Short mmCIF file of C-alpha atoms in Angstrom, two decimals:
data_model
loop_
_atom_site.label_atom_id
_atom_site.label_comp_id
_atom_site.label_asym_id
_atom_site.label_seq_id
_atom_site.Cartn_x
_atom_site.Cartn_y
_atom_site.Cartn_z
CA UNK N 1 -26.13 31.69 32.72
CA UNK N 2 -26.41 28.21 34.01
CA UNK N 3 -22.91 27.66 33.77
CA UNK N 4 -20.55 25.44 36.21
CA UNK N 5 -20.01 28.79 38.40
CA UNK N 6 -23.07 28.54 40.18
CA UNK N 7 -22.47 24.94 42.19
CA UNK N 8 -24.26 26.03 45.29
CA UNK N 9 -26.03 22.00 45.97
CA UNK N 10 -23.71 20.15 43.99
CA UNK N 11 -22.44 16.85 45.55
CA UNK N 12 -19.44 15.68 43.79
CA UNK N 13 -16.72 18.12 44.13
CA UNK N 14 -14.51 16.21 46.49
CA UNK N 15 -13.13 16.55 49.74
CA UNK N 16 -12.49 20.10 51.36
CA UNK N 17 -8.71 21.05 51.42
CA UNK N 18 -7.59 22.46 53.73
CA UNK N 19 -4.24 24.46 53.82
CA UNK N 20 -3.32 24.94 57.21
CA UNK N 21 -1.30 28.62 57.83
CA UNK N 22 -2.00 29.23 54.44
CA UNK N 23 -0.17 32.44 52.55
CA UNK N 24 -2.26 35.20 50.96
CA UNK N 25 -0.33 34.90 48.23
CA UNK N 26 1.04 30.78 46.72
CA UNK N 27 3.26 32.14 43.50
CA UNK N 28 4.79 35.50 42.61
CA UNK N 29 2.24 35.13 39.33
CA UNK N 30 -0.41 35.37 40.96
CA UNK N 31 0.16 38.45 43.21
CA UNK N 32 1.14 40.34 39.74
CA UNK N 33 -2.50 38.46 38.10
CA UNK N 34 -4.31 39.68 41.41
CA UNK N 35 -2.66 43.47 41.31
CA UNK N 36 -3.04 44.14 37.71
CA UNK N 37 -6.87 43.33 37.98
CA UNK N 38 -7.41 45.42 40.75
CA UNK N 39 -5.29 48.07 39.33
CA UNK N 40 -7.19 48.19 36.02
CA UNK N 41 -10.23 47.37 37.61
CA UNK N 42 -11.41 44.65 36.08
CA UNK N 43 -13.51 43.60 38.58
CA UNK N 44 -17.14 44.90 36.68
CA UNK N 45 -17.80 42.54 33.97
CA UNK N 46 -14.86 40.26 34.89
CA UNK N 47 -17.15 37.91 36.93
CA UNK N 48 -18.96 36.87 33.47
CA UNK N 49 -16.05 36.39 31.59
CA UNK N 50 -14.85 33.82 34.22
CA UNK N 51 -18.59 32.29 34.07
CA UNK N 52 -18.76 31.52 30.18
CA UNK N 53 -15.09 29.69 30.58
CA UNK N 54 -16.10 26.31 29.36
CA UNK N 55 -17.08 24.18 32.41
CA UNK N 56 -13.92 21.93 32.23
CA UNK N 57 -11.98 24.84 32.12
CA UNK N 58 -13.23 27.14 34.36
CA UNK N 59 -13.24 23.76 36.86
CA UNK N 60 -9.31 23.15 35.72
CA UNK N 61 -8.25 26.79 36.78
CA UNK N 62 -7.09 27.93 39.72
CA UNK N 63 -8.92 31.08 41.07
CA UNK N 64 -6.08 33.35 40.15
CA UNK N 65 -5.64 31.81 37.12
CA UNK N 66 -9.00 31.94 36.38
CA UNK N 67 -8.82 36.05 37.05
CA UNK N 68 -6.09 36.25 34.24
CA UNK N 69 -7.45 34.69 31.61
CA UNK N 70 -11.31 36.86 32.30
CA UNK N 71 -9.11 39.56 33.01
CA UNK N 72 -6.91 39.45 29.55
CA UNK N 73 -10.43 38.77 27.83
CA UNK N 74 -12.23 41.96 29.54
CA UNK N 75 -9.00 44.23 28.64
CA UNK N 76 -9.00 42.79 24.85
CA UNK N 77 -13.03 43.27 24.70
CA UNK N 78 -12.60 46.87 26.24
CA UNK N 79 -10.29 47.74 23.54
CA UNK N 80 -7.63 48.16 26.46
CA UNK N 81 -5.47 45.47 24.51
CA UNK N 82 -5.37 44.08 21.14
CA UNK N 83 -4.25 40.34 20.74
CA UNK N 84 -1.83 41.19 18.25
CA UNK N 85 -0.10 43.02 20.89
CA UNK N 86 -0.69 40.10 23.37
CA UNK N 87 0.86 37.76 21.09
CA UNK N 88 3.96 40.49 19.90
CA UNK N 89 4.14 41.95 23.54
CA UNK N 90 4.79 45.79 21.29
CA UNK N 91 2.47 48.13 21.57
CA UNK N 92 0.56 48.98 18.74
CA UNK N 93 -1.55 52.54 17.94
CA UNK N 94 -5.09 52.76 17.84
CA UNK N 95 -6.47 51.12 21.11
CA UNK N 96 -8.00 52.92 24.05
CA UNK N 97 -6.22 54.51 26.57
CA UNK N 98 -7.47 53.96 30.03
CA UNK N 99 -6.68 56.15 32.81
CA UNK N 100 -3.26 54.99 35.01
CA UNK N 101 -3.51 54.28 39.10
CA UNK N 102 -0.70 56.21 40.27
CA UNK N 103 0.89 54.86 43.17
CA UNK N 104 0.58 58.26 44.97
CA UNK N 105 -3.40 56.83 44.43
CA UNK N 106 -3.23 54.05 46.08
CA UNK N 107 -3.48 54.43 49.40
CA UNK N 108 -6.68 56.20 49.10
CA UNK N 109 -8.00 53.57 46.44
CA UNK N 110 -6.99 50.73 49.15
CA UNK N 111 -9.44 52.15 52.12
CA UNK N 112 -12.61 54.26 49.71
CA UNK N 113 -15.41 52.43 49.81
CA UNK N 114 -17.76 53.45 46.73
CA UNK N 115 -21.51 53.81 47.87
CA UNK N 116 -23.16 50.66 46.33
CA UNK N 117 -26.01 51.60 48.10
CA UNK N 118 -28.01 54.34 46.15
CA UNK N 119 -29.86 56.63 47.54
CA UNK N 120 -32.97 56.95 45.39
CA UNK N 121 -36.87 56.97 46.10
CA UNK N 122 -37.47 53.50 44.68
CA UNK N 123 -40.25 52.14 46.71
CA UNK N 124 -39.90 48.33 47.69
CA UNK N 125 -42.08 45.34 46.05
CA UNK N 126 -42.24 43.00 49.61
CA UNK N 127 -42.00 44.23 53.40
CA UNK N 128 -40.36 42.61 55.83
CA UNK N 129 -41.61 39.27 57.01
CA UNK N 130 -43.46 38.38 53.89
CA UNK N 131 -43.30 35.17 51.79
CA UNK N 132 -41.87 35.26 48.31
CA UNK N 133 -41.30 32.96 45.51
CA UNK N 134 -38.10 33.37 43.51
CA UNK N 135 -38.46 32.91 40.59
CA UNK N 136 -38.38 30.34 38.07
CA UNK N 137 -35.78 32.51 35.51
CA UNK N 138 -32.82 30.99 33.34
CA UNK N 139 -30.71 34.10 31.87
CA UNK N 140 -27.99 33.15 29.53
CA UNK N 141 -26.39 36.42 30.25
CA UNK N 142 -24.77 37.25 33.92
CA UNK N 143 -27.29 36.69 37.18
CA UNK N 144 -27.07 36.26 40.96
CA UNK N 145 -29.91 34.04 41.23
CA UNK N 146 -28.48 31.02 42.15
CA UNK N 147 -30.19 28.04 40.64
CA UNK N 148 -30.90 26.34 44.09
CA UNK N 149 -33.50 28.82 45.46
CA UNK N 150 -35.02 28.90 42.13
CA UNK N 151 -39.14 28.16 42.25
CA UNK N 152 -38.47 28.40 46.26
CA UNK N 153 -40.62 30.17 48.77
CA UNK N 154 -38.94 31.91 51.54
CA UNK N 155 -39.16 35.29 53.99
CA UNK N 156 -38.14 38.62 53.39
CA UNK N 157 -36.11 38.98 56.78
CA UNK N 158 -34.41 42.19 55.81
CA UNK N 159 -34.52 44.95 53.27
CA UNK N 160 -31.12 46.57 52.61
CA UNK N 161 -32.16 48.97 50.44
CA UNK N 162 -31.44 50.03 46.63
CA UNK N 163 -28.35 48.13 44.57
CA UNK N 164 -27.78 48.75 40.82
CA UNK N 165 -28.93 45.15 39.56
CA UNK N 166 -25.86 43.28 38.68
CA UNK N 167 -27.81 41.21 36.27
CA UNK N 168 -27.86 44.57 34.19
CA UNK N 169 -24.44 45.45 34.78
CA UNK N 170 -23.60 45.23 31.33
CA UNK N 171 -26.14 47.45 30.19
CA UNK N 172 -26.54 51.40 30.58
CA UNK N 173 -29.65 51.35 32.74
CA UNK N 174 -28.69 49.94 35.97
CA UNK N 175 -32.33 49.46 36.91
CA UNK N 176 -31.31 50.16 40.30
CA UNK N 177 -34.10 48.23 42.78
CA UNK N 178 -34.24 47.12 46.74
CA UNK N 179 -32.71 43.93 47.13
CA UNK N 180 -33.72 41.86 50.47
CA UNK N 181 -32.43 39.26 52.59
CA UNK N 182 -34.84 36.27 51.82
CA UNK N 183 -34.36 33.31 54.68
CA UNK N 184 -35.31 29.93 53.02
CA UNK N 185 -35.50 26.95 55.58
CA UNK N 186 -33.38 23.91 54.52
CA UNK N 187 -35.90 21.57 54.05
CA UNK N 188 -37.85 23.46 51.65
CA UNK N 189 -34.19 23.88 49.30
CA UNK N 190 -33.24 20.33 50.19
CA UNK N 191 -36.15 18.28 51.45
CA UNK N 192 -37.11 16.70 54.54
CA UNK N 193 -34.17 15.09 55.22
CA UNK N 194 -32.57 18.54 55.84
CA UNK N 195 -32.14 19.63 59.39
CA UNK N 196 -35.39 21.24 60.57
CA UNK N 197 -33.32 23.99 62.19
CA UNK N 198 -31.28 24.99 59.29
CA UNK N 199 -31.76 27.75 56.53
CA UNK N 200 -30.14 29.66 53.97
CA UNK N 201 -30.20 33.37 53.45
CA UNK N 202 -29.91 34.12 50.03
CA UNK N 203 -29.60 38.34 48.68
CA UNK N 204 -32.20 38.99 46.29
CA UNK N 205 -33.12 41.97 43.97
CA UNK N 206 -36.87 42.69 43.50
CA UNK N 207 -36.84 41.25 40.03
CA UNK N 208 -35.84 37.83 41.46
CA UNK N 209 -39.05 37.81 43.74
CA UNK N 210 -42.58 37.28 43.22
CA UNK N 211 -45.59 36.91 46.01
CA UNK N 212 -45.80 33.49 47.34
CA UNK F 1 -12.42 60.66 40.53
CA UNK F 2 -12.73 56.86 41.59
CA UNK F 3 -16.21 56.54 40.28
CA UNK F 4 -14.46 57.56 37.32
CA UNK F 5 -11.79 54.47 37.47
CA UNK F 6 -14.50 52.06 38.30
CA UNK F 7 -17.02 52.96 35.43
CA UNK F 8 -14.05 53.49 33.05
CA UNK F 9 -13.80 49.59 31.89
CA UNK F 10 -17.60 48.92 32.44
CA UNK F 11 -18.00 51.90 29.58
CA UNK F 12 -15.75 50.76 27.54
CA UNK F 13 -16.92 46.89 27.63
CA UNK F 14 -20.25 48.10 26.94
CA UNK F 15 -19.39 49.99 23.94
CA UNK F 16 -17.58 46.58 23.13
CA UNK F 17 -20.98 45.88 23.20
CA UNK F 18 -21.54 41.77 21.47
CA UNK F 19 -17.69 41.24 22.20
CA UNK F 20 -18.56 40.15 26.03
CA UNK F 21 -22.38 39.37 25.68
CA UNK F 22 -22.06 36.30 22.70
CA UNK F 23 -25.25 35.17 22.18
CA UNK F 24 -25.40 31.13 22.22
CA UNK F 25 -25.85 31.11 18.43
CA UNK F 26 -22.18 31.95 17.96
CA UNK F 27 -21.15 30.44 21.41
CA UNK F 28 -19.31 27.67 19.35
CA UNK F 29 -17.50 30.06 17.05
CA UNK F 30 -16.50 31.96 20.18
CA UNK F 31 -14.70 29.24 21.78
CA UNK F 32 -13.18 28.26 18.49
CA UNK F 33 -11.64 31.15 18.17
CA UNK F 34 -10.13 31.33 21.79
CA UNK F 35 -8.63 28.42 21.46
CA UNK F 36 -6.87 29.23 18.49
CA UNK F 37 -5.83 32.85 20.76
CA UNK F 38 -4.78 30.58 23.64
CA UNK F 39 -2.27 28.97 21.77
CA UNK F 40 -0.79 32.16 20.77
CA UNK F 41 -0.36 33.20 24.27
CA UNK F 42 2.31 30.93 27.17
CA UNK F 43 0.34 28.53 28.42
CA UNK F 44 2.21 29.09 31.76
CA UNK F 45 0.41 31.59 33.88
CA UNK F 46 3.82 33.14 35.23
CA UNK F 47 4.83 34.22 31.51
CA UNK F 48 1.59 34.89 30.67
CA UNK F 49 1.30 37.62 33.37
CA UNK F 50 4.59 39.06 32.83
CA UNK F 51 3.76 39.88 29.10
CA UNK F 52 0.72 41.22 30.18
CA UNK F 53 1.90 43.37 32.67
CA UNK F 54 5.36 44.53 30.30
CA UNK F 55 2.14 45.77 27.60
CA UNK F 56 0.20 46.93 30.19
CA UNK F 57 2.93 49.24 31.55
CA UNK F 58 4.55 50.14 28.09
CA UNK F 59 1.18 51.07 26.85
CA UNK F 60 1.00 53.36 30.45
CA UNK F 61 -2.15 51.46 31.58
CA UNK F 62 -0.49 50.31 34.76
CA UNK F 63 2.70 51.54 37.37
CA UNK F 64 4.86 49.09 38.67
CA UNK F 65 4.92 50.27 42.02
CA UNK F 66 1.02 50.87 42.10
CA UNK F 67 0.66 46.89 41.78
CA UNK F 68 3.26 46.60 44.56
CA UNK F 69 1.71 48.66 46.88
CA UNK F 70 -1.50 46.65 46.31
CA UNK F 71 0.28 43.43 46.81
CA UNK F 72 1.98 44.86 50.26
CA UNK F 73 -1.32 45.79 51.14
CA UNK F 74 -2.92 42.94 51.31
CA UNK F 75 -0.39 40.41 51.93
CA UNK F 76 0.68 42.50 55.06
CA UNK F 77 -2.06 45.41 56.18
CA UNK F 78 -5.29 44.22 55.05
CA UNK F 79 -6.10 40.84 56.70
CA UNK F 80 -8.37 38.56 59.34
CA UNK F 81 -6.16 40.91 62.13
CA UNK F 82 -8.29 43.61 61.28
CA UNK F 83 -11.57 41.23 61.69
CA UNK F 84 -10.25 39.85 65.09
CA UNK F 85 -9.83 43.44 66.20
CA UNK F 86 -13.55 44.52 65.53
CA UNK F 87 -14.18 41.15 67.18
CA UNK F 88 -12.60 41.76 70.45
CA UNK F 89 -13.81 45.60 70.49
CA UNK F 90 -17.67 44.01 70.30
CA UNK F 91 -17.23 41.38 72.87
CA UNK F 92 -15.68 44.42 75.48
CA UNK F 93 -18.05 47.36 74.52
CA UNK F 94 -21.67 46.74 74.25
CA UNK F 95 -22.78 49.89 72.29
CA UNK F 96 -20.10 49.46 70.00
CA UNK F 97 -21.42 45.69 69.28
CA UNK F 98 -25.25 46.86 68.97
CA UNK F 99 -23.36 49.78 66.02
CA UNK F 100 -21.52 46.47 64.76
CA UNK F 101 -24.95 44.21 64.66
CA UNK F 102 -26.62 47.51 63.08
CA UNK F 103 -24.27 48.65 60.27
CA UNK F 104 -21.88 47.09 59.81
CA UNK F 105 -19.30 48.40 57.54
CA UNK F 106 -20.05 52.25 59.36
CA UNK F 107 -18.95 50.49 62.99
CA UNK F 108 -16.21 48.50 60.85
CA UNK F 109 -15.31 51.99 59.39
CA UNK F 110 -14.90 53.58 63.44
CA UNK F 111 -11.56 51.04 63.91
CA UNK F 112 -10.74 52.49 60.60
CA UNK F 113 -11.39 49.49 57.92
CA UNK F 114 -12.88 50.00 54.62
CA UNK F 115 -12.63 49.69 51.02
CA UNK F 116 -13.22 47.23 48.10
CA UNK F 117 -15.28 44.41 48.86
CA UNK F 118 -16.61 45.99 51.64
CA UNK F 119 -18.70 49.04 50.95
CA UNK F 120 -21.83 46.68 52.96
CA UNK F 121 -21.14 44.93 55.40
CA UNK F 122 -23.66 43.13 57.54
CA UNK F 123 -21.99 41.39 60.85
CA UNK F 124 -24.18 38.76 61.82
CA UNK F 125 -23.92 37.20 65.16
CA UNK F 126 -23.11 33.63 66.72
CA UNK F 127 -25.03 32.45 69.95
CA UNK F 128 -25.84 29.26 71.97
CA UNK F 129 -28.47 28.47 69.88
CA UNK F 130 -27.29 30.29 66.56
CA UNK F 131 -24.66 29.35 64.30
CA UNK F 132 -23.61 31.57 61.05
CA UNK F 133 -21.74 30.28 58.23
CA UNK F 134 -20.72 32.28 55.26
CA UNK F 135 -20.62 31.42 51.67
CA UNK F 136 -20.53 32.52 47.94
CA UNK F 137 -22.05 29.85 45.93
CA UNK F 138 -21.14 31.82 42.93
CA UNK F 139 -17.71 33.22 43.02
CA UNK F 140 -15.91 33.81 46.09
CA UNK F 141 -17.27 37.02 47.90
CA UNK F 142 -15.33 37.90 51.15
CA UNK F 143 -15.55 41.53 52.91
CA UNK F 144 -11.93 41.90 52.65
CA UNK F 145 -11.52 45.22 54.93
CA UNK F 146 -12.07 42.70 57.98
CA UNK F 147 -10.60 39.39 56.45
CA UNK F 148 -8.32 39.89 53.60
CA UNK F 149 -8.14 38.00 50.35
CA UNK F 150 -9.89 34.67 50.94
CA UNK F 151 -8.25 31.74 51.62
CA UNK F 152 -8.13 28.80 48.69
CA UNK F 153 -10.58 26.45 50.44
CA UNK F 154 -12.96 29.18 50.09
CA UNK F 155 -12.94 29.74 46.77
CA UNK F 156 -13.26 25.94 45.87
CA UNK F 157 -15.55 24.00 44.32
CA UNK F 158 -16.39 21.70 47.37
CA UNK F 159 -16.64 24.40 49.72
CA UNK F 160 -19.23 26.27 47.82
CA UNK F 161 -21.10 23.63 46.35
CA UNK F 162 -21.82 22.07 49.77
CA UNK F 163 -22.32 24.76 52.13
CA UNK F 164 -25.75 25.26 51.23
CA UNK F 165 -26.91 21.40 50.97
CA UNK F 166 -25.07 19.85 53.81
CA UNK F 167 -23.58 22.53 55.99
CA UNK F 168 -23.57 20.44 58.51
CA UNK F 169 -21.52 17.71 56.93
CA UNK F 170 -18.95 20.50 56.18
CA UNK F 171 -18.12 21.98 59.20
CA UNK F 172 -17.56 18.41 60.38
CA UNK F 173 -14.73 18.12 57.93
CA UNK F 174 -13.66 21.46 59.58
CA UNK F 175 -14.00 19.62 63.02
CA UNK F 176 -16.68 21.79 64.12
CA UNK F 177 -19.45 19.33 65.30
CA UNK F 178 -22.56 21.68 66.03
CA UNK F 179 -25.47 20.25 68.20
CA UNK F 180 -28.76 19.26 66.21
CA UNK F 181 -30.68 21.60 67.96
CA UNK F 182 -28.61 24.86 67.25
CA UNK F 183 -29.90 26.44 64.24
CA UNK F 184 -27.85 27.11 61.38
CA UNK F 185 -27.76 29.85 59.33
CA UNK F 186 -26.07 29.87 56.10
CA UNK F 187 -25.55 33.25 53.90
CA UNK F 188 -24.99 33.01 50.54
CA UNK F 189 -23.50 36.27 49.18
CA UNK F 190 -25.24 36.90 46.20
CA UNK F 191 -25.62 40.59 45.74
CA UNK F 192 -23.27 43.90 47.04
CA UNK F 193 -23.40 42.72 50.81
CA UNK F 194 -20.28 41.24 52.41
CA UNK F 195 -20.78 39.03 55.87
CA UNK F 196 -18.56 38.81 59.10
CA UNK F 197 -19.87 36.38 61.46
CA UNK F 198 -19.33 37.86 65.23
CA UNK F 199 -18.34 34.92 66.98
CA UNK F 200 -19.28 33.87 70.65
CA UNK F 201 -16.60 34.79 73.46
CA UNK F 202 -15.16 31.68 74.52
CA UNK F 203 -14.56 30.87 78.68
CA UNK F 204 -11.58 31.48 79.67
CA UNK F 205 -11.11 34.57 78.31
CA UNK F 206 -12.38 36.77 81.49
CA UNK F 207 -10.08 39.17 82.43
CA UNK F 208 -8.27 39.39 78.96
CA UNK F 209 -7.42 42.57 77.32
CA UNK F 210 -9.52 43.90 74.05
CA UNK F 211 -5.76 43.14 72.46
CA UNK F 212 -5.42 39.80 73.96
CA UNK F 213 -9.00 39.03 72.89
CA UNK F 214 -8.20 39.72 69.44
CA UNK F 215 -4.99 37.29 69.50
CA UNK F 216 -7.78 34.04 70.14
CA UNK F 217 -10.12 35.70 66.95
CA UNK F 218 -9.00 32.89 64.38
CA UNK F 219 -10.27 34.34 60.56
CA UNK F 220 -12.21 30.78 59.92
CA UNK F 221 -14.43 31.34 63.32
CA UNK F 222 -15.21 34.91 61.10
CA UNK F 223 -16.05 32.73 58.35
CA UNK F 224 -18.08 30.37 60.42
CA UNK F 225 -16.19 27.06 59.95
CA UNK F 226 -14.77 27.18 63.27
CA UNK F 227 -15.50 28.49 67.19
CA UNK F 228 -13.19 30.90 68.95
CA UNK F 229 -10.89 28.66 71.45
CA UNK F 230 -8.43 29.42 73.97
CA UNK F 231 -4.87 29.19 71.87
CA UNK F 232 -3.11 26.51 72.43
CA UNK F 233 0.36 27.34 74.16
CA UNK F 234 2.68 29.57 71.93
CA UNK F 235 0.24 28.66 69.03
CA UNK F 236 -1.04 31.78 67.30
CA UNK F 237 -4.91 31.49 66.36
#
């Protein structure tokens, strides 16, 4: 989706604020908003529903604020929560029932990391040290091809090995593929006014990359 | 068990199915229709959470105390400490630094950090001539075993939409002047990785202690917008 999300080369957002000794947390709301989501785990599919907000409002929203509105949408389209219920705060038969963190499970949950590397023979499309052209795609559904390396050439500098494709993570085959660190130098992003010094590395999957 | 947890609102979105992929035909009728929901709801975020949280718990979907041992957690245990303590351990042990530079969340995992949002971690390191800077252009990725929940400059709009086009121009702002000649490397994190930038050991801190070190580790030098410095007297970093 080309939506407001991906701003990576945009110009006009205004000045940087900075919040000096800032606090993890800035209102009791949003350490409830931030707990809830990770207690439900809403984080798979919640990145999308924040990305289709329209622009104004996704721009409006604070980043917590943001999380409860994709998160309330994500529980609602799981079947987790009805609106009725939203709107009458009762309970009502006949939706899912998801399975309850305990808090005897969280101090596991808070330190397991689940393997998001896979360990399957998938052989990789590019080596190390070769040039690649992303590509030029335009999904209207979730991606991680940022628009500004679009149509860019860079250098695989790095293969970390096989990822699910989050561009698929709504659907049941994960297509599961290497993805690579791909340097790009500044100046072919930005032009030759870029420092000559300067690149970005951008994550790629194999289905973002063709030979350059 | 966990696998479980994770997969368990994935499945059930995707049997949603169309509910969270519209297609742009009915985009419009979509957003018609949540704006007629958002009324229905408080349009303050405080009471909005608190009724969702109330259902959440009546319907058994959630524990109380679960979500306050999560917010403990990472308002008090799981911070940039942890990052300035892997920090200091690489700048005082050499083979633990090469582990660091080679994977990262396994060497991150040795001081005993791990979890969400940082099942990869790739640390990558800060030199004379090398400067890292870490981004998400898209959202707000942060490997938050070693840092914590991000900070709100982070996360915003300016931040991400100029880190990759004038990088430069930002870490000005951040009073971090870096010499044309030192090349700058900007990661964008796109995909599953999470990055920790290793900064350089500053002079003046011979003879310190790997705990002392890790007092001067500031979390923006982690991040990239800033260099490790001496701490000013009885100033934290």
């Amino acid at each position: 989706m080309n939506g407001i999300h991906d701003m990576g080369g945009m110009q006009d957002m205004g000045p940087l604020e900075y919040e000096k000794n800032e606090p993890v947390f800035h209102a009791p709301w949003e350490k409830r908003t931030f707990a809830i989501w990770w207690a439900t785990d809403a984080a798979p599919g919640y990145r999308y529903q924040a990305e289709i907000l329209p622009p104004v409002e996704y721009l409006g929203l604070s980043y917590y604020a943001r999380m409860l509105v994709a998160m309330t949408e994500l529980l609602v389209a799981g079947g987790m929560i009805t609106r009725a219920e939203l709107e009458t705060g009762q309970p009502m038969p006949g939706t899912r029932k998801g399975e309850l963190l305990t808090l005897a499970q969280v101090p596991a949950e808070l330190i397991k990391s689940e393997p998001s590397l896979r360990n399957l023979p998938i052989a990789p499309r590019f080596r190390t040290g070769q040039r690649v052209r992303a590509r030029n795609l335009n999904p209207v559904t979730h991606t991680r091809l940022p628009r500004y390396a679009r149509g860019k050439i860079g250098t695989i500098e790095r293969d970390h090995g096989v990822y699910d494709f989050e561009d698929a993570e709504q659907q049941l085959d994960k297509k599961p593929q290497h993805v690579y660190s791909v340097r790009f130098a500044a100046r072919e992003l930005w032009g030759q006014e870029a420092n000559q010094h300067d690149c970005v590395y951008v994550d790629m999957w194999d289905d973002y990359l063709e030979r350059a | 068990m966990t696998t479980t947890r994770r997969d368990f609102l994935t499945a059930a979105v995707t049997a949603a199915g169309a509910a969270v992929t519209p297609d742009l035909a009915h985009a419009h009728e979509h957003d018609h229709a949540h704006d007629h929901d958002h009324q229905v709801v408080p349009s303050d975020p405080a009471l909005r959470v608190k009724a969702l949280e109330s259902l959440l718990v009546e319907k058994g979907l959630v524990d109380r105390a679960a979500l306050d041992a999560i917010v403990d957690a990472y308002e008090y245990k799981i911070g940039p400490r942890n990052g300035a303590r892997v920090v200091a351990r690489a700048w005082v042990d050499p083979a633990y630094k090469q582990r660091l530079l080679t994977n990262g969340a396994a060497a991150i995992a040795e001081l005993g950090y791990s979890g969400p949002e940082g099942e990869q971690m790739m640390v990558v390191q800060n030199t004379p001539k090398v400067h890292n800077l870490v981004v998400c252009t898209l959202c707000s990725c942060y490997p938050w075993p070693v840092l914590g929940l991000p900070p709100v400059w982070y996360k915003s709009a300016p931040y991400r939409s100029r880190a990759v086009i004038d990088p430069r121009g930002l870490l000005r702002e951040f009073g971090l002047h870096l010499p044309d000649d030192v090349e700058l490397r900007v990661w964008d994190s796109t995909a599953d990785l999470r990055y920790l930038v290793l900064p350089e050991r500053p002079a003046g801190s011979e003879g310190l202690n790997e705990e002392e070190l890790a007092a001067w580790v500031s979390r923006d030098s982690m991040i990239g917008t800033a260099k490790v410095v001496k701490p000013a007297e009885g100033v934290p970093a």
